[in-house]
Coordinates of C-alpha atoms and ligand atoms in Angstrom, one line a residue:
M1418 CA -54.1 186.3 -18.6
A1419 CA -55.7 187.7 -15.9
E1420 CA -54.1 189.5 -12.8
V1421 CA -55.2 190.7 -9.8
R1422 CA -54.0 191.9 -6.3
A1423 CA -55.4 191.0 -2.6
R1424 CA -54.7 192.5 0.6
A1425 CA -55.9 192.1 4.0
P1426 CA -55.2 193.5 8.0
G1427 CA -53.9 191.4 10.8
K1428 CA -55.4 192.6 13.6
I1429 CA -55.2 192.6 17.8
I1430 CA -57.1 190.7 20.2
L1431 CA -58.6 192.9 22.9
S1432 CA -59.7 190.2 24.8
G1433 CA -60.2 186.5 24.6
E1434 CA -57.7 185.2 23.0
H1435 CA -57.5 181.1 23.3
A1436 CA -61.1 181.3 25.5
V1437 CA -62.6 182.0 22.4
V1438 CA -61.3 178.4 20.6
H1439 CA -63.4 177.1 23.7
G1440 CA -66.4 178.9 23.2
S1441 CA -66.0 182.3 24.8
T1442 CA -66.5 185.4 23.4
A1443 CA -63.6 187.6 22.2
V1444 CA -63.0 190.9 21.0
A1445 CA -60.6 192.1 18.0
A1446 CA -59.8 194.8 16.1
A1447 CA -58.1 195.0 12.3
I1448 CA -54.8 197.0 12.0
D1449 CA -53.1 198.7 9.3
L1450 CA -50.4 196.3 8.6
C1451 CA -51.5 193.8 5.7
T1452 CA -50.6 190.8 4.1
H1453 CA -50.3 191.9 0.2
V1454 CA -50.9 188.9 -2.9
S1455 CA -50.8 189.3 -6.5
F1456 CA -52.1 186.5 -8.4
R1457 CA -51.6 186.1 -12.0
L1458 CA -53.7 183.3 -14.0
D1459 CA -52.0 182.0 -17.0
P1460 CA -54.0 180.7 -20.1
P1461 CA -53.3 177.0 -21.0
L1462 CA -50.3 176.2 -23.1
P1463 CA -50.4 174.8 -26.4
P1464 CA -50.3 170.8 -25.8
E1465 CA -46.6 170.8 -27.2
N1466 CA -45.4 173.0 -24.5
G1467 CA -46.2 170.5 -21.7
D1468 CA -48.9 172.0 -19.1
G1469 CA -46.8 174.7 -17.0
S1470 CA -46.3 175.4 -13.4
V1471 CA -47.9 176.7 -10.1
E1472 CA -45.7 179.1 -8.7
L1473 CA -45.2 181.0 -5.4
E1474 CA -43.1 183.5 -4.4
L1475 CA -42.5 184.5 -0.7
T1476 CA -40.6 187.7 -1.6
D1477 CA -39.9 189.0 1.6
M1478 CA -38.0 185.7 2.5
G1479 CA -36.7 185.3 -0.6
L1480 CA -38.0 182.1 -1.2
V1481 CA -39.6 180.5 -4.9
F1482 CA -41.5 177.5 -5.2
S1483 CA -42.7 175.9 -8.3
W1484 CA -45.3 172.4 -9.2
S1485 CA -45.3 171.4 -12.7
S1486 CA -49.0 170.7 -12.8
S1487 CA -48.6 167.3 -14.2
R1488 CA -46.7 166.7 -10.8
L1489 CA -49.5 168.1 -9.0
K1490 CA -51.9 165.9 -10.9
V1491 CA -49.9 162.7 -10.2
V1492 CA -49.5 163.4 -6.7
L1493 CA -52.9 164.9 -5.6
G1494 CA -55.0 163.0 -8.6
D1495 CA -58.2 164.6 -10.4
G1496 CA -61.0 165.6 -8.0
F1497 CA -60.9 168.9 -6.5
A1498 CA -63.4 170.9 -4.8
D1499 CA -65.7 173.3 -6.3
S1500 CA -64.4 176.8 -5.5
S1501 CA -67.9 177.8 -4.3
T1502 CA -67.9 175.2 -1.4
P1503 CA -65.4 175.3 0.7
V1504 CA -64.0 171.9 2.0
S1505 CA -61.6 170.7 4.5
C1506 CA -58.2 169.4 3.7
S1507 CA -58.4 165.7 4.7
P1508 CA -55.6 164.2 6.6
G1509 CA -54.9 161.8 3.3
R1510 CA -54.7 165.1 1.4
I1511 CA -52.7 167.0 4.0
K1512 CA -50.1 164.2 3.8
L1513 CA -50.2 164.4 0.1
I1514 CA -49.4 168.0 0.2
A1515 CA -46.5 168.0 3.1
A1516 CA -44.8 165.6 0.7
L1517 CA -45.0 168.4 -2.4
V1518 CA -43.5 171.0 -0.2
E1519 CA -41.2 168.7 1.1
E1520 CA -39.5 167.9 -2.7
Q1521 CA -39.3 171.9 -2.3
N1522 CA -36.4 171.6 0.1
I1523 CA -37.2 174.7 2.2
P1524 CA -33.9 175.7 4.0
E1525 CA -34.0 174.1 7.6
A1526 CA -33.9 177.8 8.9
K1527 CA -37.5 178.8 7.2
I1528 CA -39.0 175.2 7.8
W1529 CA -41.9 177.0 10.1
L1530 CA -43.0 178.2 6.8
S1531 CA -43.7 174.8 5.4
S1532 CA -47.5 174.8 6.9
G1533 CA -48.2 178.4 4.9
V1534 CA -46.9 176.7 2.0
S1535 CA -48.9 173.8 2.4
C1536 CA -51.7 175.9 2.9
F1537 CA -51.1 177.8 -0.2
L1538 CA -51.0 174.4 -2.4
Y1539 CA -54.2 173.2 -0.5
L1540 CA -56.1 176.5 -1.4
Y1541 CA -54.7 176.8 -4.8
T1542 CA -55.7 173.5 -6.4
S1543 CA -58.9 173.8 -4.0
I1544 CA -59.6 176.9 -5.9
H1545 CA -58.1 177.0 -9.4
G1546 CA -56.8 173.0 -9.8
Y1547 CA -53.8 172.5 -11.6
K1548 CA -54.2 175.5 -13.9
R1549 CA -50.6 177.5 -14.2
G1550 CA -50.2 180.6 -12.3
K1551 CA -48.1 182.6 -10.1
V1552 CA -48.8 184.0 -6.8
V1553 CA -46.2 186.9 -4.9
V1554 CA -46.9 187.6 -1.6
T1555 CA -45.4 190.0 0.6
S1556 CA -46.3 191.0 4.1
D1557 CA -46.3 194.1 6.7
L1558 CA -46.9 191.7 9.9
P1559 CA -44.3 190.6 11.8
L1560 CA -45.0 186.6 11.5
G1561 CA -45.4 184.6 14.4
S1562 CA -45.8 187.7 16.6
G1563 CA -49.8 187.3 17.6
L1564 CA -51.0 189.9 15.1
G1565 CA -52.6 187.5 12.7
S1566 CA -50.4 187.0 9.9
S1567 CA -51.6 183.6 9.0
A1568 CA -55.4 184.5 8.6
S1569 CA -53.9 188.1 6.7
F1570 CA -52.1 185.4 4.4
C1571 CA -55.6 183.0 3.9
V1572 CA -57.4 185.7 3.7
S1573 CA -55.8 188.0 0.8
L1574 CA -54.6 184.6 -0.8
V1575 CA -58.2 183.3 -1.1
G1576 CA -59.4 186.9 -1.9
A1577 CA -56.9 187.3 -5.3
L1578 CA -57.5 183.4 -5.9
L1579 CA -61.4 183.4 -5.9
A1580 CA -61.3 187.1 -7.7
L1581 CA -60.5 185.0 -10.8
S1582 CA -62.4 181.8 -10.1
D1583 CA -65.9 180.9 -11.6
A1584 CA -67.2 181.2 -7.6
M1585 CA -67.2 185.2 -8.2
S1586 CA -68.1 187.8 -11.3
V1587 CA -65.4 189.9 -10.6
D1588 CA -65.7 193.2 -13.4
T1589 CA -62.6 192.9 -15.6
S1590 CA -62.9 196.4 -16.6
Q1591 CA -62.9 197.1 -13.0
T1592 CA -59.5 199.3 -12.1
E1593 CA -59.9 200.8 -9.1
W1594 CA -59.7 198.6 -5.5
F1595 CA -62.7 197.5 -4.7
K1596 CA -64.5 195.8 -2.0
F1597 CA -66.2 192.4 -2.1
S1598 CA -69.9 192.1 -1.7
K1599 CA -70.8 190.7 1.7
N1600 CA -71.4 187.3 0.1
E1601 CA -68.0 187.1 -1.8
L1602 CA -67.0 188.4 1.7
E1603 CA -68.3 185.4 3.5
L1604 CA -67.1 182.8 1.0
V1605 CA -63.5 184.5 1.4
N1606 CA -63.9 183.8 5.2
R1607 CA -65.2 180.4 4.3
W1608 CA -61.9 179.3 2.6
A1609 CA -59.7 181.3 4.7
F1610 CA -60.9 179.4 7.6
E1611 CA -60.1 175.9 6.0
G1612 CA -56.3 177.3 5.0
E1613 CA -55.8 178.8 8.8
K1614 CA -57.2 174.8 10.2
I1615 CA -54.0 174.0 7.8
I1616 CA -51.8 176.4 9.6
H1617 CA -53.1 176.2 13.2
G1618 CA -54.6 172.8 14.0
K1619 CA -57.8 174.4 15.4
P1620 CA -58.5 177.9 15.0
S1621 CA -61.8 179.8 16.6
G1622 CA -62.3 181.5 13.3
I1623 CA -61.9 185.4 14.5
D1624 CA -58.9 185.8 13.0
N1625 CA -59.7 185.2 9.9
T1626 CA -63.0 187.0 9.9
V1627 CA -61.4 190.3 11.2
S1628 CA -59.1 190.0 8.6
T1629 CA -61.9 189.5 6.0
F1630 CA -64.7 191.5 7.3
G1631 CA -62.1 194.7 9.0
G1632 CA -63.2 197.3 11.7
M1633 CA -63.7 196.0 15.3
I1634 CA -65.8 192.7 16.2
Q1635 CA -66.9 190.7 18.7
F1636 CA -66.9 187.4 18.0
R1637 CA -68.1 184.1 19.8
L1638 CA -68.6 180.3 18.5
G1639 CA -68.2 181.6 14.5
E1640 CA -70.8 184.5 14.8
L1641 CA -69.8 188.1 14.4
T1642 CA -70.7 191.4 15.6
H1643 CA -69.6 194.5 14.2
I1644 CA -69.0 197.0 16.9
K1645 CA -67.8 200.7 17.3
S1646 CA -65.7 202.5 19.7
G1647 CA -67.7 205.1 21.5
A1648 CA -64.5 207.1 21.5
P1649 CA -61.0 206.7 20.2
L1650 CA -58.7 204.2 22.2
R1651 CA -54.8 204.2 21.8
M1652 CA -53.2 201.2 21.8
L1653 CA -49.3 200.1 22.0
I1654 CA -48.2 197.4 20.7
T1655 CA -44.9 195.8 21.7
N1656 CA -43.6 193.1 20.0
T1657 CA -41.2 191.0 22.4
K1658 CA -39.6 189.4 19.3
V1659 CA -39.9 186.2 21.2
G1660 CA -40.8 183.5 18.3
R1661 CA -43.6 180.9 18.9
N1662 CA -45.8 178.8 17.5
T1663 CA -49.8 179.4 17.8
K1664 CA -50.9 175.5 17.3
A1665 CA -48.6 174.4 19.9
L1666 CA -50.1 177.2 22.5
V1667 CA -53.5 176.4 21.4
A1668 CA -52.9 172.5 21.9
G1669 CA -51.1 173.2 25.1
V1670 CA -54.2 175.1 26.3
S1671 CA -56.7 172.5 25.2
E1672 CA -54.3 169.9 27.0
R1673 CA -54.6 172.2 30.3
A1674 CA -58.3 171.9 30.0
S1675 CA -58.8 168.2 29.5
R1676 CA -56.2 167.9 32.7
H1677 CA -58.2 170.6 34.7
P1678 CA -61.7 170.8 33.1
D1679 CA -63.6 172.1 35.8
A1680 CA -60.8 175.0 36.9
M1681 CA -60.4 175.8 33.3
A1682 CA -63.9 176.0 32.6
S1683 CA -64.5 178.6 35.0
V1684 CA -61.3 180.4 33.6
F1685 CA -63.1 180.5 30.0
T1686 CA -66.2 181.4 31.8
A1687 CA -64.3 184.7 33.2
V1688 CA -63.0 185.5 29.8
D1689 CA -66.8 185.3 28.2
F1690 CA -67.5 188.0 31.0
I1691 CA -64.7 190.2 30.4
S1692 CA -64.9 190.3 26.5
K1693 CA -68.8 191.0 26.7
E1694 CA -68.0 193.7 29.5
L1695 CA -65.0 195.2 27.5
S1696 CA -67.3 195.2 24.4
A1697 CA -70.2 197.1 26.0
I1698 CA -67.6 200.0 27.7
I1699 CA -66.0 200.2 24.3
Q1700 CA -69.0 200.9 22.8
A1701 CA -70.4 203.6 25.4
P1702 CA -69.9 207.3 24.4
A1703 CA -67.3 209.3 26.5
Q1704 CA -66.7 213.0 25.6
D1705 CA -65.6 214.9 28.2
D1706 CA -62.3 214.1 30.5
I1707 CA -63.8 212.7 33.5
S1708 CA -65.9 210.2 31.3
I1709 CA -62.9 209.6 29.0
T1710 CA -61.0 208.4 31.9
A1711 CA -63.7 206.5 33.8
R1712 CA -63.7 204.4 30.7
E1713 CA -60.2 203.6 30.1
E1714 CA -59.6 202.7 33.9
K1715 CA -62.1 199.9 33.5
I1716 CA -60.7 199.1 30.4
E1717 CA -57.7 198.6 31.9
E1718 CA -58.8 196.7 34.5
L1719 CA -60.3 194.4 32.3
M1720 CA -56.7 194.1 30.6
E1721 CA -55.0 193.1 33.9
M1722 CA -57.5 190.5 35.0
N1723 CA -57.5 189.0 31.0
Q1724 CA -54.3 189.0 31.2
G1725 CA -54.3 187.1 34.7
L1726 CA -56.4 184.3 33.3
L1727 CA -54.1 184.3 30.3
Q1728 CA -51.2 183.5 32.8
C1729 CA -53.9 180.8 34.1
M1730 CA -53.8 178.9 30.9
G1731 CA -50.1 178.8 30.6
V1732 CA -49.5 181.4 27.8
S1733 CA -47.4 184.2 28.9
H1734 CA -43.4 184.3 28.9
A1735 CA -40.7 186.0 30.8
A1736 CA -40.3 188.5 27.8
I1737 CA -44.4 189.3 28.3
E1738 CA -43.8 189.5 31.7
T1739 CA -40.8 192.3 31.4
V1740 CA -43.3 194.5 29.4
L1741 CA -45.8 194.6 31.9
R1742 CA -43.5 195.2 34.9
T1743 CA -42.1 198.0 32.6
T1744 CA -45.3 199.3 31.5
L1745 CA -46.6 199.0 35.3
K1746 CA -43.8 201.5 36.6
Y1747 CA -45.9 204.1 34.8
K1748 CA -48.9 202.7 35.7
L1749 CA -50.2 201.5 32.5
A1750 CA -52.3 198.3 31.7
S1751 CA -51.3 195.7 29.4
K1752 CA -51.5 192.2 28.3
L1753 CA -50.6 190.0 25.5
T1754 CA -52.6 189.8 22.6
G1755 CA -52.7 186.6 20.1
A1756 CA -51.5 183.2 21.3
G1757 CA -48.8 184.2 23.6
G1758 CA -45.6 182.9 24.5
G1759 CA -43.8 185.7 23.3
G1760 CA -45.0 187.8 20.4
C1761 CA -46.7 191.0 21.1
V1762 CA -48.0 192.8 24.0
L1763 CA -51.2 195.5 24.1
T1764 CA -50.6 198.6 26.0
L1765 CA -53.4 201.1 26.7
L1766 CA -52.3 204.6 26.2
P1767 CA -55.1 206.8 28.0
T1768 CA -56.1 209.5 26.0
L1769 CA -54.4 212.0 28.7
L1770 CA -51.7 210.8 29.3
P1771 CA -48.8 213.5 28.2
S1772 CA -47.0 212.4 25.2
T1773 CA -43.6 212.6 27.1
V1774 CA -44.6 209.7 29.2
A1775 CA -46.0 207.8 26.2
D1776 CA -41.9 208.2 24.9
K1777 CA -40.6 207.1 27.6
V1778 CA -42.2 204.4 27.9
I1779 CA -41.3 203.4 24.4
A1780 CA -37.7 204.5 25.0
E1781 CA -37.3 201.6 28.0
L1782 CA -39.2 199.2 26.1
D1783 CA -37.0 199.9 23.1
S1784 CA -33.9 199.8 25.2
C1785 CA -35.2 195.9 26.4
G1786 CA -34.8 195.1 22.8
F1787 CA -38.6 195.1 21.9
Q1788 CA -39.8 197.1 19.2
C1789 CA -43.3 199.2 19.8
L1790 CA -45.9 200.7 17.7
K1791 CA -48.6 202.8 18.0
A1792 CA -52.0 201.9 16.6
E1793 CA -55.4 204.0 17.1
I1794 CA -58.9 201.9 17.4
S1795 CA -60.9 203.0 15.0
I1796 CA -64.2 205.0 15.7
V1797 CA -64.9 204.2 12.2
S1798 CA -66.5 200.8 11.7
S1799 CA -65.3 199.9 8.5
C1800 CA -62.5 201.3 6.1
K1801 CA -61.1 200.6 3.0
V1802 CA -57.7 200.0 4.3
S1803 CA -59.1 197.7 6.9
S1804 CA -60.6 194.7 5.4
C1805 CA -59.8 192.6 2.4
W1806 CA -59.2 194.8 -0.8
I1807 CA -58.8 193.5 -4.4
L1808 CA -57.5 195.3 -7.5
N1809 CA -57.9 194.0 -10.5
C1810 CA -54.2 194.9 -12.0
A1811 CA -55.5 194.1 -15.9
K1812 CA -54.9 197.6 -16.6
K1813 CA -53.0 200.9 -15.6
Y1814 CA -52.4 199.8 -12.1
C1815 CA -49.9 202.6 -11.1
W1816 CA -52.5 205.3 -12.1
D1817 CA -55.6 203.3 -10.7
L1818 CA -53.8 202.8 -7.3
E1819 CA -52.8 206.6 -6.9
I1820 CA -56.7 207.6 -7.3
A1821 CA -57.8 205.0 -4.9
C1822 CA -55.5 206.2 -2.3
S1823 CA -56.3 209.6 -2.8
Y1824 CA -59.6 208.5 -2.2
T1825 CA -58.3 207.4 1.0
V1826 CA -56.5 210.3 2.3
I1827 CA -59.4 212.5 1.2
G1828 CA -61.4 210.4 3.6
W1829 CA -58.8 211.0 6.3
L1830 CA -58.6 214.7 5.7
L1831 CA -62.5 215.0 6.2
S1832 CA -62.5 212.9 9.6
T1833 CA -59.7 213.7 11.1
S1834 CA -58.6 217.1 13.1
V1835 CA -56.5 218.4 10.3
V1836 CA -58.3 220.5 9.1
T1837 CA -57.2 223.7 10.0
E1838 CA -57.2 227.2 9.1
E1839 CA -54.6 226.5 6.0
A1840 CA -56.9 223.5 4.9
A1841 CA -59.2 225.7 3.4
S1842 CA -57.6 226.6 0.9
S1843 CA -58.1 224.3 -1.8
Q1844 CA -54.4 224.5 -2.8
W1845 CA -53.1 223.1 0.3
K1846 CA -55.5 220.6 0.7
E1847 CA -54.4 219.7 -2.4
A1848 CA -50.6 219.4 -1.5
V1849 CA -51.4 218.2 1.8
K1850 CA -53.2 214.9 0.0
K1851 CA -50.6 214.1 -2.0
I1852 CA -48.3 214.1 0.8
L1853 CA -50.0 211.9 2.5
F1854 CA -50.6 209.5 -0.3
L1855 CA -46.6 209.4 -0.4
I1856 CA -46.5 208.5 3.3
L1857 CA -49.3 205.9 2.8
L1858 CA -47.0 204.3 -0.5
Y1859 CA -44.2 204.5 1.6
Q1860 CA -45.9 203.1 4.6
L1861 CA -47.4 200.2 2.4
G1862 CA -44.0 199.8 0.2
V1863 CA -46.1 199.7 -2.7
N1864 CA -44.3 199.3 -6.2
A1865 CA -45.7 202.5 -7.8
A1866 CA -44.5 205.2 -9.8
P1867 CA -46.3 208.3 -8.6
P1868 CA -48.7 210.3 -11.6
P1869 CA -47.2 212.6 -13.9
A1870 CA -48.8 215.4 -12.3
I1871 CA -48.5 216.7 -9.2
T1872 CA -49.0 219.6 -7.1
P1873 CA -46.0 222.0 -8.2
H1874 CA -45.7 223.9 -4.6
V1875 CA -44.7 220.6 -2.6
S1876 CA -41.2 219.3 -2.1
V1877 CA -40.7 216.4 0.6
L1878 CA -38.0 216.9 2.4
T1879 CA -37.7 214.0 5.0
C1880 CA -39.4 211.0 6.0
S1881 CA -40.1 208.3 8.5
R1882 CA -42.3 205.6 9.3
D1883 CA -44.3 208.3 11.1
V1884 CA -43.3 211.6 10.2
L1885 CA -43.0 213.6 7.4
F1886 CA -41.3 217.0 7.1
A1887 CA -42.3 218.9 4.0
Y1888 CA -42.0 222.3 2.4
V1889 CA -45.7 223.8 1.3
D1890 CA -46.5 227.0 0.3
G1891 CA -43.7 228.6 1.6
F1892 CA -43.9 226.9 4.6
H1893 CA -42.4 223.9 6.6
H1894 CA -44.7 221.7 7.9
L1895 CA -44.0 218.5 10.2
F1896 CA -46.6 215.6 8.9
N1897 CA -47.1 213.3 12.0
V1898 CA -48.9 210.5 11.1
T1899 CA -49.9 207.8 13.4
P1900 CA -48.5 204.7 11.0
F1901 CA -51.1 201.5 10.7
A1902 CA -53.6 203.2 13.0
L1903 CA -57.0 201.2 12.7
G1904 CA -58.4 202.4 9.7
H1905 CA -58.9 205.9 10.9
P1906 CA -55.0 207.3 11.1
V1907 CA -54.6 209.9 13.0
I1908 CA -52.6 213.1 11.4
Y1909 CA -51.3 215.9 13.1
I1910 CA -50.1 218.6 10.9
T1911 CA -47.9 221.2 12.4
R1912 CA -46.8 224.6 10.9
L1913 CA -43.2 225.2 11.6
P1914 CA -42.2 228.4 9.2
S1915 CA -38.8 228.5 8.3
T1916 CA -37.7 225.3 10.9
P1917 CA -34.5 223.8 9.5
T1918 CA -34.9 220.0 9.2
S1919 CA -31.8 219.8 11.6
L1920 CA -34.3 220.1 14.7
Y1921 CA -36.1 216.6 13.7
P1922 CA -33.1 214.1 13.3
Q1923 CA -36.1 211.0 13.7
A1924 CA -37.0 212.1 10.5
L1925 CA -34.8 210.1 8.3
P1926 CA -33.9 211.3 4.8
I1927 CA -35.2 208.5 2.2
G1928 CA -34.8 210.5 -0.8
F1929 CA -38.2 211.8 -1.9
T1930 CA -37.6 214.3 -4.5
Y1931 CA -40.0 216.3 -6.9
Q1932 CA -39.5 217.7 -10.0
H1933 CA -41.6 220.2 -11.9
G1934 CA -43.3 218.4 -14.7
G1935 CA -41.6 215.3 -14.5
G1936 CA -43.1 213.8 -11.5
I1937 CA -40.6 211.6 -10.6
F1938 CA -39.5 210.6 -6.5
G1939 CA -36.6 209.9 -6.0
N1940 CA -36.4 207.0 -3.9
Y1941 CA -39.1 204.7 -5.6
R1942 CA -38.6 201.3 -7.2
E1943 CA -39.3 201.3 -10.8
N1944 CA -42.9 200.5 -11.6
R1945 CA -42.5 196.8 -12.0
G1946 CA -46.7 196.6 -12.4
L1947 CA -47.3 193.0 -11.5
C1948 CA -44.5 190.1 -11.4
Ligands
ADP3319 N1 -46.6 186.2 4.4 C1 -46.5 185.1 4.5 N2 -45.8 183.7 3.8 C2 -46.4 182.3 4.5 N3 -46.7 182.1 5.4 C3 -47.2 182.9 6.3 C4 -47.2 184.5 5.9 N4 -47.9 184.6 6.7 C5 -48.2 183.8 7.7 N5 -47.9 182.6 7.2 C6 -47.8 181.5 8.1 O1 -48.6 181.3 9.1 C7 -47.3 180.8 10.0 C8 -47.5 182.0 11.6 O2 -49.3 182.0 11.9 P1 -49.3 181.9 13.9 O3 -48.0 181.3 14.2 O4 -50.4 181.8 13.6 O5 -48.6 184.0 13.9 P2 -49.4 184.7 13.7 O6 -50.1 185.1 14.9 O7 -48.5 185.5 12.9 O8 -50.5 184.6 12.9 C9 -46.2 181.2 9.7 O9 -45.2 180.1 10.5 C10 -46.6 180.6 8.4 O10 -46.6 179.0 8.2
PMV3320 C1 -54.8 182.0 20.4 C2 -56.2 182.3 19.2 O1 -57.3 183.0 20.2 C3 -55.7 183.5 18.7 C4 -54.1 183.3 18.0 O2 -53.6 184.6 17.4 P1 -52.3 184.5 16.6 O3 -52.2 183.6 15.4 O4 -51.4 184.3 17.4 O5 -52.4 185.9 15.7 C5 -56.4 180.8 18.7 C6 -57.6 181.3 17.8 O6 -58.4 181.8 18.4 O7 -57.9 180.5 16.6

């Protein structure tokens, strides 16, 4: 039996959605909200015990699917692809797979997941044939909201499947999270694109590419260029919670383009110029307040122009317009991100925008029933949590995960502004590291037990998704972590001697408790390892 876990990020599109399907340039960045896939490949059963089954568990949806290997063989026949050569699913095969999915009687309310389940069956049988195994999927991303859940599903699924296939020689003694080589990532990306086609119909490939390679990219006609932001860029992501379907929206734009070819060609050309200019501005360095403001004003203008053109394409929505009007009251520029028709909207939060104003905008958007989260576009081009990663779960899963995460945390500490006087003390640094590790686990919703020995002078008092209040070295500290920042979380640490926790009602207690020697954290589910 072999087991692996893979995770791959979602994305935001800063400019160029839809037009990218028609050959224009687009700019996208990975976000630290991921799909997590675990895959267990079982050895063949002795002939007298039948030939086992292929299983898929969509944990967040409360759905489990199972197909016997013999049923799959009867319906799909003998021939399947070589895992090292991605091929498109033929229309005939899609129909057969759709029939196999239909047999599973997905409840009507969740029928929109069928394309994802078909995509799973295609990728699984193409890469592993009818070998018995189980895939478990969980996701941090809102599904169908423009943050690329489908691509992150395809990439993490393909990553896990390929890791245990003949196409890759993954070192099974490897016990830490590791990254595929460039060639392997390219193979993951090509297979994920085939999966995206099943869900989307006609994807441009930008979503699976940014999910596979992480960081920020400029993309056109299948070609990517990695770009680095010359200065931090803060975006507010507002989820209107209006459901929509990417496939239908992409098809709608294509229909409009065939009705008005010349006008729409001009719209796509304009978007191409906007994306190229945006990419250049993002990469230009800006150090002082004047150049930072000038840079951000240009970005805001380009976002507004892009939004106008998306309206021309017919993919805005009343809820998106409400977000635009709300943010405009505060002189903030917004645009939809992803396919539109609902889903998410991006708003640039200028560097010099007072946090009180940002809080007001968020409160007003919240009061409209929308959901906000903040993201920082990374100045680091690639980061561990911002691309497809793989963990071999054969051994010591929890302990290895702890080590891997701690490394990430050290990386953050070195590269952010948290290195304060206190951090000079190695004990304090160790404590911060452990706390950030906890936040990370909490944000990722990881099923892991904490390490047996943890810094004894730390007690975590309260924690929400972005604030953690802890008692370290005889002082209270408020840890304010921008969650899901793009590969480069911003960590503000405020030292607050003897401040009572009641002053921080937003930090809801979640029951982390530290026990000396035992190392048990109250709120963690018990370690189940791989299911
Ligand atoms: N975690 C998941 N499990 C199963 N299917 C998924 C998952 N994430 C995405 N999908 C598939 O992708 C579809 C959503 O994709 P799409 O409409 O493109 O929106 P998004 O912007 O989130 O990518 C879902 O209907 C489902 O078929
Ligand atoms: C509209 C489009 O440009 C982006 C779709 O993004 P999402 O599926 O809404 O996350 C389609 C594509 O590029 O494949």
